[in-house]
GROMACS .gro file of C-alpha atoms in nm:
model
  133
    1MET     CA    1   0.000   0.000   0.000
    2ASP     CA    2   0.133   0.343  -0.093
    3ALA     CA    3   0.212   0.602   0.172
    4PRO     CA    4  -0.036   0.888   0.215
    5GLN     CA    5   0.039   1.211   0.034
    6ARG     CA    6   0.115   1.520   0.243
    7ARG     CA    7   0.067   1.874   0.120
    8HIS     CA    8   0.141   2.201   0.295
    9ARG     CA    9  -0.176   2.411   0.289
   10ARG     CA   10  -0.296   2.739   0.434
   11ARG     CA   11  -0.618   2.762   0.636
   12LEU     CA   12  -0.824   3.080   0.654
   13THR     CA   13  -1.087   3.116   0.926
   14ILE     CA   14  -1.330   3.407   0.908
   15LEU     CA   15  -1.573   3.478   1.192
   16VAL     CA   16  -1.870   3.674   1.063
   17GLU     CA   17  -2.198   3.779   1.219
   18GLU     CA   18  -2.508   3.642   1.047
   19THR     CA   19  -2.808   3.872   1.061
   20ASP     CA   20  -3.050   3.633   0.894
   21GLU     CA   21  -3.189   3.326   1.067
   22PRO     CA   22  -3.138   3.025   0.839
   23HIS     CA   23  -3.329   2.703   0.890
   24ARG     CA   24  -3.165   2.430   1.097
   25GLY     CA   25  -2.882   2.266   0.902
   26GLU     CA   26  -2.842   2.557   0.658
   27ILE     CA   27  -2.581   2.831   0.655
   28GLY     CA   28  -2.651   3.202   0.661
   29LEU     CA   29  -2.617   3.448   0.376
   30ALA     CA   30  -2.281   3.596   0.483
   31ALA     CA   31  -2.119   3.252   0.504
   32GLU     CA   32  -2.275   3.148   0.173
   33VAL     CA   33  -2.139   3.459  -0.002
   34ILE     CA   34  -1.788   3.404   0.139
   35LEU     CA   35  -1.788   3.038   0.030
   36ASP     CA   36  -1.911   3.135  -0.319
   37LEU     CA   37  -1.634   3.395  -0.347
   38ALA     CA   38  -1.380   3.135  -0.231
   39ARG     CA   39  -1.496   2.894  -0.503
   40GLU     CA   40  -1.474   3.171  -0.764
   41ALA     CA   41  -1.118   3.241  -0.644
   42GLY     CA   42  -1.028   2.876  -0.708
   43LEU     CA   43  -1.028   2.764  -0.344
   44SER     CA   44  -1.226   2.443  -0.361
   45SER     CA   45  -1.228   2.336   0.004
   46GLY     CA   46  -1.450   2.530   0.244
   47ALA     CA   47  -1.713   2.490   0.515
   48ALA     CA   48  -1.920   2.700   0.756
   49PHE     CA   49  -1.996   2.620   1.120
   50PRO     CA   50  -2.189   2.791   1.400
   51ALA     CA   51  -1.936   2.966   1.625
   52ALA     CA   52  -1.941   3.034   1.996
   53ALA     CA   53  -2.046   3.382   2.101
   54GLY     CA   54  -1.757   3.616   2.156
   55PHE     CA   55  -1.532   3.852   1.962
   56GLY     CA   56  -1.796   4.122   2.009
   57PHE     CA   57  -2.073   3.905   1.865
   58GLY     CA   58  -2.383   3.783   2.042
   59ARG     CA   59  -2.494   4.121   2.178
   60ALA     CA   60  -2.864   4.188   2.215
   61GLY     CA   61  -3.023   4.275   1.882
   62THR     CA   62  -2.744   4.131   1.669
   63GLY     CA   63  -2.706   3.810   1.474
   64ARG     CA   64  -2.524   3.490   1.551
   65PRO     CA   65  -2.154   3.428   1.481
   66THR     CA   66  -2.050   3.184   1.207
   67ALA     CA   67  -1.701   3.050   1.135
   68VAL     CA   68  -1.616   3.008   0.767
   69VAL     CA   69  -1.310   2.789   0.708
   70VAL     CA   70  -1.133   2.777   0.369
   71LEU     CA   71  -0.836   2.555   0.286
   72GLY     CA   72  -0.606   2.596  -0.014
   73ASP     CA   73  -0.259   2.668  -0.145
   74VAL     CA   74  -0.065   2.936   0.043
   75GLU     CA   75  -0.072   3.204  -0.227
   76GLY     CA   76  -0.440   3.160  -0.314
   77VAL     CA   77  -0.558   3.170   0.048
   78GLU     CA   78  -0.344   3.474   0.134
   79ASP     CA   79  -0.478   3.665  -0.170
   80PHE     CA   80  -0.833   3.572  -0.070
   81ALA     CA   81  -0.768   3.677   0.292
   82ARG     CA   82  -0.651   4.022   0.177
   83ALA     CA   83  -0.965   4.062  -0.035
   84MET     CA   84  -1.187   3.957   0.257
   85ALA     CA   85  -1.009   4.197   0.495
   86LEU     CA   86  -1.100   4.482   0.259
   87ALA     CA   87  -1.457   4.360   0.199
   88LEU     CA   88  -1.570   4.278   0.554
   89PRO     CA   89  -1.673   4.576   0.768
   90SER     CA   90  -1.629   4.369   1.084
   91GLY     CA   91  -1.519   4.021   1.177
   92LEU     CA   92  -1.211   3.826   1.273
   93ILE     CA   93  -0.980   3.672   1.012
   94THR     CA   94  -0.705   3.426   1.105
   95LEU     CA   95  -0.453   3.234   0.894
   96ASP     CA   96  -0.259   2.926   0.994
   97ASP     CA   97  -0.058   2.648   0.832
   98VAL     CA   98  -0.188   2.293   0.811
   99GLU     CA   99  -0.054   1.970   0.673
  100GLU     CA  100  -0.317   1.804   0.455
  101VAL     CA  101  -0.297   1.424   0.456
  102VAL     CA  102  -0.462   1.243   0.165
  103PRO     CA  103  -0.444   0.869   0.232
  104VAL     CA  104  -0.436   0.629  -0.058
  105ALA     CA  105  -0.757   0.427  -0.083
  106PRO     CA  106  -0.709   0.054  -0.025
  107PRO     CA  107  -0.785  -0.172  -0.321
  108ASP     CA  108  -1.150  -0.268  -0.338
  109PRO     CA  109  -1.199  -0.639  -0.259
  110VAL     CA  110  -1.483  -0.668  -0.512
  111GLY     CA  111  -1.351  -0.670  -0.868
  112ASP     CA  112  -1.605  -0.453  -1.051
  113ALA     CA  113  -1.713  -0.229  -0.764
  114PRO     CA  114  -1.608   0.138  -0.796
  115ALA     CA  115  -1.329   0.243  -0.561
  116ARG     CA  116  -1.427   0.472  -0.275
  117PRO     CA  117  -1.267   0.817  -0.277
  118PRO     CA  118  -0.994   0.865  -0.016
  119LEU     CA  119  -1.074   1.048   0.306
  120ARG     CA  120  -0.938   1.401   0.348
  121LEU     CA  121  -0.787   1.463   0.690
  122VAL     CA  122  -0.639   1.792   0.803
  123ARG     CA  123  -0.395   1.819   1.092
  124ALA     CA  124  -0.322   2.165   1.228
  125ASP     CA  125   0.021   2.241   1.369
  126PRO     CA  126   0.010   2.394   1.718
  127ALA     CA  127   0.082   2.765   1.744
  128PRO     CA  128   0.446   2.850   1.821
  129GLY     CA  129   0.518   2.804   2.190
  130ARG     CA  130   0.213   2.583   2.248
  131SER     CA  131   0.218   2.210   2.287
  132PRO     CA  132  -0.040   1.992   2.114
  133SER     CA  133  -0.310   1.868   2.351
   0.00000   0.00000   0.00000
């Protein structure tokens, strides 16, 4: 069995405040727009998650915080981060390095069955001076 492939990637996390109230299991408009812009910029890997209140979000009369995470090559993510920093009136943007591990799929035991796609795992390196926990 071949060894898994490792690629150095850059991860961009954007915390935005959603003012709309999407249905359960859906993402809000701000996160959807950011993910669409990321796809247009050629960054194919992205997701949105509800975020914990904080960073100035969650005040009375405001929306809920959402974390949008985009993964891609270093140059593409940094260019996209600069564009988002100019476009977002408020929010928190962080960048960090990750090592993407793409394992090789094992051979399928059934001859004619289509092979399953490999899983995509992402391991984040701890921040300098911090130990992994």
